[in-house]
Every structure is written in C-alpha cells, then in structure tokens.
Tab-separated table of C-alpha atoms and ligand atoms in Angstrom:
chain	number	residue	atom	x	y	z
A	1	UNK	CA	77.437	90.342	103.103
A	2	UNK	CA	78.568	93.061	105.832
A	3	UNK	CA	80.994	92.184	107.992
A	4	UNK	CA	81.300	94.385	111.162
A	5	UNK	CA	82.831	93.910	114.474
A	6	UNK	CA	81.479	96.194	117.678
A	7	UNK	CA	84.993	97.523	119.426
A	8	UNK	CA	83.339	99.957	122.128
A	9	UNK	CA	80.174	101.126	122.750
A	10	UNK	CA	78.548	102.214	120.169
A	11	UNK	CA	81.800	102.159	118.465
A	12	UNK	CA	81.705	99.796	115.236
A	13	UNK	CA	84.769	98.675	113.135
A	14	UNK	CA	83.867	98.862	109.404
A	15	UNK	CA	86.511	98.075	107.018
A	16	UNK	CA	87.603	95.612	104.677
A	17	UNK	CA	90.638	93.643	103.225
A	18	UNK	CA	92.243	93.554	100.456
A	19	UNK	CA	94.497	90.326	99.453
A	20	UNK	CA	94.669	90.901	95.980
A	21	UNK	CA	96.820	93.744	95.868
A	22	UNK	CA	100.267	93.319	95.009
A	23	UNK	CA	102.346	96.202	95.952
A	24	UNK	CA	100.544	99.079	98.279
A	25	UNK	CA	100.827	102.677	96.215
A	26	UNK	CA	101.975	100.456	93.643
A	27	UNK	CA	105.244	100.272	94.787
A	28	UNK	CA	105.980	98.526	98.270
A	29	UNK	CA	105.052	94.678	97.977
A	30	UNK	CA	102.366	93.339	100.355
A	31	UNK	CA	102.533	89.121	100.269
A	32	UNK	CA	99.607	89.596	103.483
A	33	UNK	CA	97.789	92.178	101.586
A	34	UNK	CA	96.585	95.118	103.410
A	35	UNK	CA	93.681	96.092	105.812
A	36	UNK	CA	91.773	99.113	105.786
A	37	UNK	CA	90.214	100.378	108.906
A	38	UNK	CA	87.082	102.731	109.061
A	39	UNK	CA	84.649	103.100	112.000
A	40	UNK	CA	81.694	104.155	112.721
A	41	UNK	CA	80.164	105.765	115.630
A	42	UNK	CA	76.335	105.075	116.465
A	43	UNK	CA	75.319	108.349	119.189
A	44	UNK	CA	72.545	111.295	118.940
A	45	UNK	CA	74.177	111.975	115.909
A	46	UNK	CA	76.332	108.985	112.932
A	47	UNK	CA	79.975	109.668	112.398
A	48	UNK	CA	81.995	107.562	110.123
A	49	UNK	CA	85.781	107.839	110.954
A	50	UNK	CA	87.186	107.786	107.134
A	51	UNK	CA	86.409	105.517	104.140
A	52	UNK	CA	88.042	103.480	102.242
A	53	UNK	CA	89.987	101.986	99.379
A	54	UNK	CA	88.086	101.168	95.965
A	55	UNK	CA	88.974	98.133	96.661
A	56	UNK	CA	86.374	97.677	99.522
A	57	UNK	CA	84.287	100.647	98.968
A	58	UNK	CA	81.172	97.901	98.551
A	59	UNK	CA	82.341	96.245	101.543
A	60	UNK	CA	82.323	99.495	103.455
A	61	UNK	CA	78.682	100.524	102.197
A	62	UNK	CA	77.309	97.709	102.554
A	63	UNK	CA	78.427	97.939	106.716
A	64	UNK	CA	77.322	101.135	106.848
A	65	UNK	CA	74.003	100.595	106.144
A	66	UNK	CA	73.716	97.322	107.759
A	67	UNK	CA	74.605	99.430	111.186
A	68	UNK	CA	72.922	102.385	110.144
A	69	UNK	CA	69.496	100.246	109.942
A	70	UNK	CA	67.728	103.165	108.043
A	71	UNK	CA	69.355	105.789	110.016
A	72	UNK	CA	71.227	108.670	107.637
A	73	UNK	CA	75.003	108.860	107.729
A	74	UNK	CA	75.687	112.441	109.557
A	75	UNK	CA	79.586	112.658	109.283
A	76	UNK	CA	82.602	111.371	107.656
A	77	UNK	CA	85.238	112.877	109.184
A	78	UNK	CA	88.333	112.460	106.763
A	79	UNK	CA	91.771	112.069	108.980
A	80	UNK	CA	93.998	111.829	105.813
A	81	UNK	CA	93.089	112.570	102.056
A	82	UNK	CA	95.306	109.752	100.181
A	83	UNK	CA	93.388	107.463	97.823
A	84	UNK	CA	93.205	104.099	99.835
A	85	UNK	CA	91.109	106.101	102.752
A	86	UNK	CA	89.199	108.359	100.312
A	87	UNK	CA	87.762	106.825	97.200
A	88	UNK	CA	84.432	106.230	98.212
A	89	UNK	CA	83.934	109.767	99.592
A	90	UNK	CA	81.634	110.394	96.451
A	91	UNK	CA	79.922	107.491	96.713
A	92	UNK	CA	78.574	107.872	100.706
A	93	UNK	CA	77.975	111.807	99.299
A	94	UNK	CA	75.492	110.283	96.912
A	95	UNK	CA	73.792	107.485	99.343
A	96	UNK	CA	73.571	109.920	102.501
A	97	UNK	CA	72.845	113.100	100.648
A	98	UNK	CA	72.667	115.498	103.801
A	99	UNK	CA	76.348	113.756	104.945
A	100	UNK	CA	78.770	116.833	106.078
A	101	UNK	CA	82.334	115.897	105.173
A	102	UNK	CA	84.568	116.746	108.510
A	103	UNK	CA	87.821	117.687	107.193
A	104	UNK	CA	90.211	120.620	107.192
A	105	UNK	CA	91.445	123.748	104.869
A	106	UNK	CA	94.445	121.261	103.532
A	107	UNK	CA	91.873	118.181	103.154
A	108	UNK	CA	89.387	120.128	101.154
A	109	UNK	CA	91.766	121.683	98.639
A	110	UNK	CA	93.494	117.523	97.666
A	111	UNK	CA	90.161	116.457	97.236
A	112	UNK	CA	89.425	119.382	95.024
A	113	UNK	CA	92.653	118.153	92.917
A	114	UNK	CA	91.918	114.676	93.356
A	115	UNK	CA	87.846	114.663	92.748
A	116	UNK	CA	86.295	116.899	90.148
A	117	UNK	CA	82.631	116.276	91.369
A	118	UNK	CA	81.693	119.616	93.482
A	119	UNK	CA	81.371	118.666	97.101
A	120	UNK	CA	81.631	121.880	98.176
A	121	UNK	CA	77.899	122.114	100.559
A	122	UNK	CA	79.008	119.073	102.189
A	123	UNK	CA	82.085	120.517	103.960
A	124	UNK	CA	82.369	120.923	107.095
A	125	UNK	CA	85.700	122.657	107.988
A	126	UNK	CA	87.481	122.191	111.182
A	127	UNK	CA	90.353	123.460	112.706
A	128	UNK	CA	93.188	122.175	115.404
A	129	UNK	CA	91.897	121.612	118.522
A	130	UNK	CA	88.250	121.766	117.407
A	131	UNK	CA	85.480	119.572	118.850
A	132	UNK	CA	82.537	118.171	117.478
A	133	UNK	CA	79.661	116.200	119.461
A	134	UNK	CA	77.778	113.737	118.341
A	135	UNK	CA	75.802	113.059	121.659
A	136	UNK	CA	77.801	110.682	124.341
A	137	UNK	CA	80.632	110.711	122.269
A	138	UNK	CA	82.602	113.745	121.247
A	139	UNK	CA	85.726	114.001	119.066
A	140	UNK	CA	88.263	116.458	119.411
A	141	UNK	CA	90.935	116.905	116.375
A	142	UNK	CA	94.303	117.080	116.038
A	143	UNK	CA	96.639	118.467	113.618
A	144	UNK	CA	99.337	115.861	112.973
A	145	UNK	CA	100.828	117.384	109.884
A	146	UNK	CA	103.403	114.898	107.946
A	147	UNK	CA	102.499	111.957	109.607
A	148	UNK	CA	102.767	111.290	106.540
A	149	UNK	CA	100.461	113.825	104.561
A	150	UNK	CA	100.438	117.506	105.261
A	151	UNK	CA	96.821	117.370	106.186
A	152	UNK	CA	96.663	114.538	108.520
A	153	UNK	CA	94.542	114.870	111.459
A	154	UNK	CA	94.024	112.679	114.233
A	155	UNK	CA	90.472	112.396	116.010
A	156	UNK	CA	90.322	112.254	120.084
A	157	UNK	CA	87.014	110.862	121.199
A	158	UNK	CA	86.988	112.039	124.783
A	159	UNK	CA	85.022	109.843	126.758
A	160	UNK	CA	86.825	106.603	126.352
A	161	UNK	CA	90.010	108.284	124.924
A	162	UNK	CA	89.886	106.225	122.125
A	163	UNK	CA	92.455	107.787	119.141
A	164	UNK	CA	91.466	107.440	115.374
A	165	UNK	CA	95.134	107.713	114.310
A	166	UNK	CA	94.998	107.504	110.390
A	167	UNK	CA	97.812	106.017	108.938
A	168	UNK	CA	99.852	106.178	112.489
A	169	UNK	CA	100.436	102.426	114.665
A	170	UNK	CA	99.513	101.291	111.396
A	171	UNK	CA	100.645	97.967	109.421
A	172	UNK	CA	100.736	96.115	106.449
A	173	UNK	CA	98.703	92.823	106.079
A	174	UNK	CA	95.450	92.111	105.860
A	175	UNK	CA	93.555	90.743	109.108
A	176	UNK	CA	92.488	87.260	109.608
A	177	UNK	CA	89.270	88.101	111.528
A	178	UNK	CA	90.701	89.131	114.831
A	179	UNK	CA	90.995	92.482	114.990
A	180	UNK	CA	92.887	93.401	118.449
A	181	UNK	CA	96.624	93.549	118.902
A	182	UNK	CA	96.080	91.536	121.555
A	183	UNK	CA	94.147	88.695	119.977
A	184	UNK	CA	96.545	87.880	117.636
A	185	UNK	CA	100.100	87.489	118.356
A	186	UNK	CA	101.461	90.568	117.301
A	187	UNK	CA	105.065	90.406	117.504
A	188	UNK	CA	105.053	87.389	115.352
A	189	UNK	CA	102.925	88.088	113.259
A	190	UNK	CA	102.972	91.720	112.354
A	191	UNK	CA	105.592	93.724	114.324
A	192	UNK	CA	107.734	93.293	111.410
A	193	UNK	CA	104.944	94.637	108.641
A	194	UNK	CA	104.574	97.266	111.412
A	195	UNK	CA	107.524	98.119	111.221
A	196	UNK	CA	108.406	98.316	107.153
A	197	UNK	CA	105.077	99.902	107.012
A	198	UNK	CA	106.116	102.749	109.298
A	199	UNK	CA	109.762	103.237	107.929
A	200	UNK	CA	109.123	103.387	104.517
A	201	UNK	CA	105.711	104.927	104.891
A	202	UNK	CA	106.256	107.475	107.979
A	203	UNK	CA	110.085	107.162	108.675
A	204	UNK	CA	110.916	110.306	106.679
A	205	UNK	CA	108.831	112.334	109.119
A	206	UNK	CA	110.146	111.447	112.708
A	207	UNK	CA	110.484	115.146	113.740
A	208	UNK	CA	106.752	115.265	112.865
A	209	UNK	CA	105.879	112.016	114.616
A	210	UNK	CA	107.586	113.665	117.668
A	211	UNK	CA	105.339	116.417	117.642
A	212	UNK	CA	102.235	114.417	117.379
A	213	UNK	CA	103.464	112.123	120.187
A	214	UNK	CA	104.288	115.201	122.251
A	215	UNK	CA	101.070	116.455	121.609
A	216	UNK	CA	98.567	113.545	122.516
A	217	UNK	CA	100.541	114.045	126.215
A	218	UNK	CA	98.611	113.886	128.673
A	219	UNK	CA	95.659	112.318	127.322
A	220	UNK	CA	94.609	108.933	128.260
A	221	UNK	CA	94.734	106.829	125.297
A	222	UNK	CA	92.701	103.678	126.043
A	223	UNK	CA	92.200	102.429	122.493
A	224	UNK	CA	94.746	103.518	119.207
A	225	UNK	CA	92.474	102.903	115.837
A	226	UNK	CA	94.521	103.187	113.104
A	227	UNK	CA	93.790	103.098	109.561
A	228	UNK	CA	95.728	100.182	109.085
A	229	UNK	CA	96.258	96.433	111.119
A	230	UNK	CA	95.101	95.930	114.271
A	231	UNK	CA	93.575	98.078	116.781
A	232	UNK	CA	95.531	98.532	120.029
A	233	UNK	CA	93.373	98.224	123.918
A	234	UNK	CA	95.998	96.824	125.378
A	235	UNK	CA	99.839	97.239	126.013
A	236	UNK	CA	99.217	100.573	124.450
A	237	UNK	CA	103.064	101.434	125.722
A	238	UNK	CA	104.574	98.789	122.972
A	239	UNK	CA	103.327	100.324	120.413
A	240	UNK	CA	103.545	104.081	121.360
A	241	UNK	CA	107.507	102.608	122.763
A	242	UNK	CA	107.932	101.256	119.412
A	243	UNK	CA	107.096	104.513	117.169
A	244	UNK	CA	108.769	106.494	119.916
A	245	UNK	CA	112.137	104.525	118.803
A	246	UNK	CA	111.120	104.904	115.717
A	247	UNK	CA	110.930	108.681	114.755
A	248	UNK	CA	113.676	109.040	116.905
A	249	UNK	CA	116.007	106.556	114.545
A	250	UNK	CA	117.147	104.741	117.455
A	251	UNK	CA	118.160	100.942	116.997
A	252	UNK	CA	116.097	98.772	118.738
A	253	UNK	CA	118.325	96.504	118.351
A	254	UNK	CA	122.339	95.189	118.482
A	255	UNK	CA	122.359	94.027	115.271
A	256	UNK	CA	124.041	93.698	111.941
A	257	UNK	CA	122.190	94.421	108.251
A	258	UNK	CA	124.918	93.016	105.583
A	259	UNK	CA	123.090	94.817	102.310
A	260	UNK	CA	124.984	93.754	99.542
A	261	UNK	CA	125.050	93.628	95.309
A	262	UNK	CA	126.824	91.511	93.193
A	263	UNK	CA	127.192	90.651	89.640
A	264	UNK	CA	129.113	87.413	89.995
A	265	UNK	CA	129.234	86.378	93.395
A	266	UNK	CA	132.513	87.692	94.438
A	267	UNK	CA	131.001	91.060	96.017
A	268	UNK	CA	128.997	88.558	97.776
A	269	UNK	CA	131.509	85.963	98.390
A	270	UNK	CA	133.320	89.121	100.672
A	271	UNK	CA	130.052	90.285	102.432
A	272	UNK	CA	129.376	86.038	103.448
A	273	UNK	CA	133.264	86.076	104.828
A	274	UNK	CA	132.659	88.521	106.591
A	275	UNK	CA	129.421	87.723	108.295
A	276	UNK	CA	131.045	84.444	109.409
A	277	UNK	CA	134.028	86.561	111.068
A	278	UNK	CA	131.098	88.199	112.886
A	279	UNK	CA	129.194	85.368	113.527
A	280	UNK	CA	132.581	83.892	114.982
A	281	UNK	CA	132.567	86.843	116.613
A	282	UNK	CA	129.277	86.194	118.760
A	283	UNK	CA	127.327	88.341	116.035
A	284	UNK	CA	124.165	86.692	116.615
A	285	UNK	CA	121.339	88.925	114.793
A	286	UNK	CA	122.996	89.505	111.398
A	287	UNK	CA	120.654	90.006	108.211
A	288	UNK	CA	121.863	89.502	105.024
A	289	UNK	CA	120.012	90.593	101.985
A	290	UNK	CA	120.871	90.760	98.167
A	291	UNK	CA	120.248	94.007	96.813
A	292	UNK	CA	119.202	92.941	93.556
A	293	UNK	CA	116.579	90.377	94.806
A	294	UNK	CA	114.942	91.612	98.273
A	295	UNK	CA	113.361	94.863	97.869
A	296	UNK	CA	114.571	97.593	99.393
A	297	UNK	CA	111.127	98.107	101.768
A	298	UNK	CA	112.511	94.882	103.885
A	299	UNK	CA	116.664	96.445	103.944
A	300	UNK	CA	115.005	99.326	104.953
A	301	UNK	CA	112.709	98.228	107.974
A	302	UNK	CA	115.940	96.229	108.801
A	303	UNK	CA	118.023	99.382	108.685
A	304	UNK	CA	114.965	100.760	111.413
A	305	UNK	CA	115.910	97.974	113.878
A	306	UNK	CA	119.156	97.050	113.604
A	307	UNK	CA	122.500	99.439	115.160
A	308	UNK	CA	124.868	98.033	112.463
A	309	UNK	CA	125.129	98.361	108.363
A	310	UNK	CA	127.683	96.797	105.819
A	311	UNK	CA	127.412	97.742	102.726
A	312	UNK	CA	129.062	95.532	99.795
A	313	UNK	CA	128.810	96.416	96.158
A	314	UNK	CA	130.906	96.828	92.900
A	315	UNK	CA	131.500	99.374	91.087
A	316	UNK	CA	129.310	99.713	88.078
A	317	UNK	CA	129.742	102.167	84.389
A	318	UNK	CA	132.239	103.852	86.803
A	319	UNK	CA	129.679	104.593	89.054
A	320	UNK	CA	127.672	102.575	92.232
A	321	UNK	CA	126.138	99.323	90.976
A	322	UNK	CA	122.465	100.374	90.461
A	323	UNK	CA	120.463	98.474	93.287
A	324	UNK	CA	122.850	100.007	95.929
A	325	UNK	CA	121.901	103.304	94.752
A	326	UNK	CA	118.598	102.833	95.093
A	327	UNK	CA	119.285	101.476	98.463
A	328	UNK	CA	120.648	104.289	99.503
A	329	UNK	CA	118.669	106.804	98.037
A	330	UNK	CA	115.988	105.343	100.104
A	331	UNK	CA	117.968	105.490	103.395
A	332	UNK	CA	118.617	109.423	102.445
A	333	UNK	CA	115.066	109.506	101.506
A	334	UNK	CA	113.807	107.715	104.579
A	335	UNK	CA	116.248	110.190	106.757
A	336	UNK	CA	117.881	106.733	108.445
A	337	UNK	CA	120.348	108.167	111.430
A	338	UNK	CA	122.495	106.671	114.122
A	339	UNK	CA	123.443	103.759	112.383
A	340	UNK	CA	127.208	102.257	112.121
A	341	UNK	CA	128.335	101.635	108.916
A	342	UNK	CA	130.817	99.498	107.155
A	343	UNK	CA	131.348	99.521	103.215
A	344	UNK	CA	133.023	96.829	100.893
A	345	UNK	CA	133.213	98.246	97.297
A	346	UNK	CA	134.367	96.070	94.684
A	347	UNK	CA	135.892	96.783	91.081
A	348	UNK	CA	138.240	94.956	88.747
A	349	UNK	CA	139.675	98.346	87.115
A	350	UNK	CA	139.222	101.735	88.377
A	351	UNK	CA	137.123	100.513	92.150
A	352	UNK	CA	135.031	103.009	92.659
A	353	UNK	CA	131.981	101.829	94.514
A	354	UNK	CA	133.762	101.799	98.138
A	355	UNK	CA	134.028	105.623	98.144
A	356	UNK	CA	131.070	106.360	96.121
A	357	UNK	CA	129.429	104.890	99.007
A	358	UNK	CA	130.726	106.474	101.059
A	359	UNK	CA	129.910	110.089	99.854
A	360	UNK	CA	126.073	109.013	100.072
A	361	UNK	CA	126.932	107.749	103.687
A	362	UNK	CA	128.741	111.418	104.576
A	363	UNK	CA	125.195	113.092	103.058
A	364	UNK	CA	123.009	111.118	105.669
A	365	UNK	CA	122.803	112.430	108.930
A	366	UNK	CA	124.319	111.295	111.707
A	367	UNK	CA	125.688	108.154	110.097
A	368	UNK	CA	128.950	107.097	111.225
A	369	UNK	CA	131.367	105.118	109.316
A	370	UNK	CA	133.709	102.594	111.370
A	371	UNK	CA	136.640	102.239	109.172
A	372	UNK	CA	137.786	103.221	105.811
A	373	UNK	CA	135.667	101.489	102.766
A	374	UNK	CA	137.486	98.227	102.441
A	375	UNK	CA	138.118	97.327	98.580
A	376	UNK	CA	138.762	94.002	97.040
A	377	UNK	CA	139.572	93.777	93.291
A	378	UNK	CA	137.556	91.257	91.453
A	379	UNK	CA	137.478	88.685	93.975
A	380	UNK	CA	138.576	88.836	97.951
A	381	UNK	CA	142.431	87.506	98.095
A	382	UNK	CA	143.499	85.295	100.889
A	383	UNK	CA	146.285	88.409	101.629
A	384	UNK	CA	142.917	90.855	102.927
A	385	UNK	CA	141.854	88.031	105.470
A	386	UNK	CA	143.691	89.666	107.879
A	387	UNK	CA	142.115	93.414	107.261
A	388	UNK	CA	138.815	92.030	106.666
A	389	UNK	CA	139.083	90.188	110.338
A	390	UNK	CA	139.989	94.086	111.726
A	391	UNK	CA	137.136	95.219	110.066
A	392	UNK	CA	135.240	92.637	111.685
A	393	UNK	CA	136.658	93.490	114.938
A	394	UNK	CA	135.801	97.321	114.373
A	395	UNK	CA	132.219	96.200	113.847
A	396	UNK	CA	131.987	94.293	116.779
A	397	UNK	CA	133.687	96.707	118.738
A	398	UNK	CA	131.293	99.458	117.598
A	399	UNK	CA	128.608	97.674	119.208
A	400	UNK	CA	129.560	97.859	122.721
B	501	FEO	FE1	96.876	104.596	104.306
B	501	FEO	FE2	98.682	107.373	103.761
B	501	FEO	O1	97.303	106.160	103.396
C-alpha cells in the first residue's frame, strides 16, 4: 500500500523505513532502524528528489505512481550516489522510460562503477550553481563535496527555500509516522541518533561541512529535507546550531566521557574511582562506557558532545589492548579536536598502554592532554589515591 505524506505544495514525502536492518553500511548498529527520505515534486514538469534503499525500493514505486496518477516520472535528481539512496535508480529507468537522471560528472562515473546496465541517454548532467525548472518550482544545485561523498550535491528549490540536503541534518532511526522535527520530540528522541549519525557518518569532513554551511548563506532556508530522520520547518537554527558545533569539533557540552577496557576489572575498578572523585567533585554529566561492550559509534558521538575524555586501558601483547585501539583509530579517523584528555594505562609487567595512548593522542589534532598518563600495576593501590584525586582535580580544573 503507498504511504505518502504532502509536506508543501505540491511537495510529497516518499520514502520508506527500514526496521530490519541491523547495522547501517553493515557496520554502525541501528536498534531504531533507519529512515530513508525521497520526495517528489508534482509542477509543469515530475521531479523525484533521490531514491532509495533496496530495502524500500517497492515502497518507493509504489508512491510514486500512486502520486504520479498516470503521469510519467520526468526527473530523479540524484544528491548523493551511495547504495541506500541509489538502488532503485534502474528500476524507475525501466518504469518511466523517458526519466532524465539529474546528477553530476562525479555522480555519473560511481554509478558507472556501481551499475553495469548502460544509463548513459538518461543523463542529464549538471553543474554547481545550475538551475533546473520544473514549472512553479525550480531547483538550484549545490556542490557540497565530502559531506560525506565527493559528489554530494544539495538541491535549493527557490520559491519556498526548501533544501534537499542528502545525507546532511540527517539521523538514524526509523520514523514512527510523524515526519516533522517538530512533531515529535526531537531532543529526546533523536538528537542523540542525530548526533552518532553525523559524527561517525560526516564528522571526518567538518572543513567541508563549513563550506557547505558558508555557502547556503544568505538563502532563506524554510524547510531542511534530508535523506535521513525528520524533516526540519521549524527551529531551523537548532539544527543548523547543532552541525555548526559540530564540524567545528566544539563541545557542546561540560562533560566527562570515561572510555575504558579491561580484562579483569581492575582497569575498570581505576576508571569507576575515579569517576566518583569527579562525581564528588560536582562532575555531573560523566559517561562511562566499556570498550569491549558499547560500540565505538556511541563513545564516539559522546566524544562529539562532551569537553572531557579519560581513557583507561591495559596494556595488551606489549601493545594497546585491542578495543582501545580501535577507539582511537576512530577518533583519528573521525578527526575529533578540542577535547581534554586524561589516560590511565594499566600493565602488570612492562605497562605500556598509558604512553601508547598517548602517542595516538599527540597524532590527533588539537587534543590536549591534562597530566601525564597515570599508571597502576595490576590493580590501583591505596598509595595512588592521592595522585589519582590530583588527577581528578586537573580534570575538573580543565573544565573551567
Ligand atoms: Fe545515506 Fe551517505 O548515504
């Protein structure tokens, strides 16, 4: 049955969701699921802004001809060439034979490597800045390379200033039939899905996201549709504020992330000592996550909001006790700056993991580390209380 939802005039919402997935690209677990937007616009001439998953390809079809009502599908203008917004491109080429396929030089050439049917007569190449109309409506593109794909391109429909966004403002979780930020209640219920979306998705690319904020200046941006969560037509700013923060790697928040690993407890046994020195302290926000259980998508989003990071593992084949590597592989990976670190390494001969950290911490940009790694052997002794409670202080104190 299609399921459609009018969000402007002439202005359809025609996506789907998909709750059976487990882990989006197969590697970044999604308990919600994960919603895929598309839209379609109903002037002089049809434009359909993306399509879709193969998950919901039927779904999407079966909307688009529902709203079409017999009409043919003119345009599908593709804003971003990865799989979950692209596998039914052959399919609407074989319903709506005459459909022209609005992409650019970058978009063509990935689905060349990613679709061996010849498309070729249905492109329809634009470049930045270019405008097509469709009748009342026209949409004007923009180039927002690595945001996250090279050949991302945003879509400006002038007169409403309505901005199809693809992957941008987007979110994990699949939607619950409202479809407006400000239906639902966002902060609750997706800010934080918002928010590991964008920093493991996007957060590598914040000089790009700059530049794509920068650019959309000075346009009135009434509606933001991305190709993920909920659309934004209201409170615009917390969103835009929000990636702003974002892709500049600024904290949004005072706030301590305790990431730690630990074979036998005692690496954790330190890290929970010292997170009730903090919270004796007046800590209140502190998140404390097991490296070996949570994966490192939630640390990471964490890492995004919060100012503060410990860092607690023991040393492992004389190297860094695996999880934490990957943990902070990602945060090189990811680009994570500005934060305040602390490290606790652990080891009962030869310690190594404190400065191991360490190193990785020197590598990332603009990461500062409070104090020197603090190292318990085996277990924490009741003689480091007291140098545990000044690196407790220096944590604090780096907060001011
Ligand atoms: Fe939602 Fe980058 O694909």
């Amino acid at each position: 049955m299609h399921n459609t939802k009018m969000i402007a005039q002439d202005i359809h919402w025609v996506g789907g969701q998909d709750r059976r997935i487990e882990r989006f690209e197969n590697l970044f677990p999604v308990p919600n699921g994960v919603n895929y937007n598309c839209y379609l616009i109903l002037d002089e001439k049809t434009a359909l802004m993306d399509s879709i998953d193969a998950s919901a390809t039927e779904q999407l079809l079966e909307n688009v001809s529902e709203l079409l009502n017999g009409r043919t599908l003119d345009y599908l203008v593709i804003s971003h060439m990865e799989p979950d917004h692209c596998a039914s491109i052959v399919q609407l080429c074989q319903v709506y034979p005459e459909l022209k396929l609005v992409g650019n030089k970058k978009s063509f050439q990935f689905m060349e490597q990613f679709y061996e049917v010849d498309l070729k007569s249905h492109y329809q190449e634009v470049k930045d800045s270019d405008t097509l109309c469709l009748g009342q409506h026209t949409l004007r593109f923009v180039y927002a390379p690595l945001v996250h794909w090279p050949e991302v391109m945003f879509s400006y429909e002038e007169s409403k200033g309505i901005l199809f966004s693809a992957d941008a403002f987007g979110s994990f979780g699949a939607l619950n039939g409202n479809i407006f930020a400000d239906e639902i209640p966002f902060e609750k219920q997706y800010l934080n899905e918002a928010r590991r979306y964008y920093s493991n998705i996007v957060g590598k690319f914040g000089v790009q996201v700059q530049s794509a904020i920068k650019k959309l200046a000075g346009n009135e941006i009434s509606m933001i549709c991305s190709l993920h969560g909920p659309i934004w037509r209201k409170n615009i700013d917390f969103i835009l504020g929000k990636y702003d923060s974002w892709s500049r790697y600024i904290p949004e928040e005072n706030g301590v992330v305790i990431a730690y690993g630990s074979m036998y407890g005692n690496t954790e046994n330190c890290a929970h000592v010292l997170a009730t020195m903090l919270a004796n302290r007046g800590v209140n926000d502190i998140r404390m996550y097991d490296v070996s259980k949570t994966h490192p998508s939630y640390i990471i989003s964490d890492i995004f909001q919060f100012s503060n990071l410990v860092l607690a593992a023991p040393t492992y084949n004389s190297g860094l006790y695996l999880p934490m590597e990957t943990l902070l592989h990602d945060m090189s990976a990811l680009n994570i700056q500005n934060r305040k670190c602390a490290i606790i390494g652990n080891g009962t001969w030869g310690p190594r993991s404190g400065e191991l950290m360490k190193k990785y911490l020197e590598g990332i940009k603009n990461t500062e580390l409070i104090a020197d790694p603090f190292v318990i052997k085996s277990s924490l002794q009741n003689d480091q209380r007291e140098e545990l409670e000044a690196l407790a202080d220096a944590i604090v104190e780096s907060m001011k």
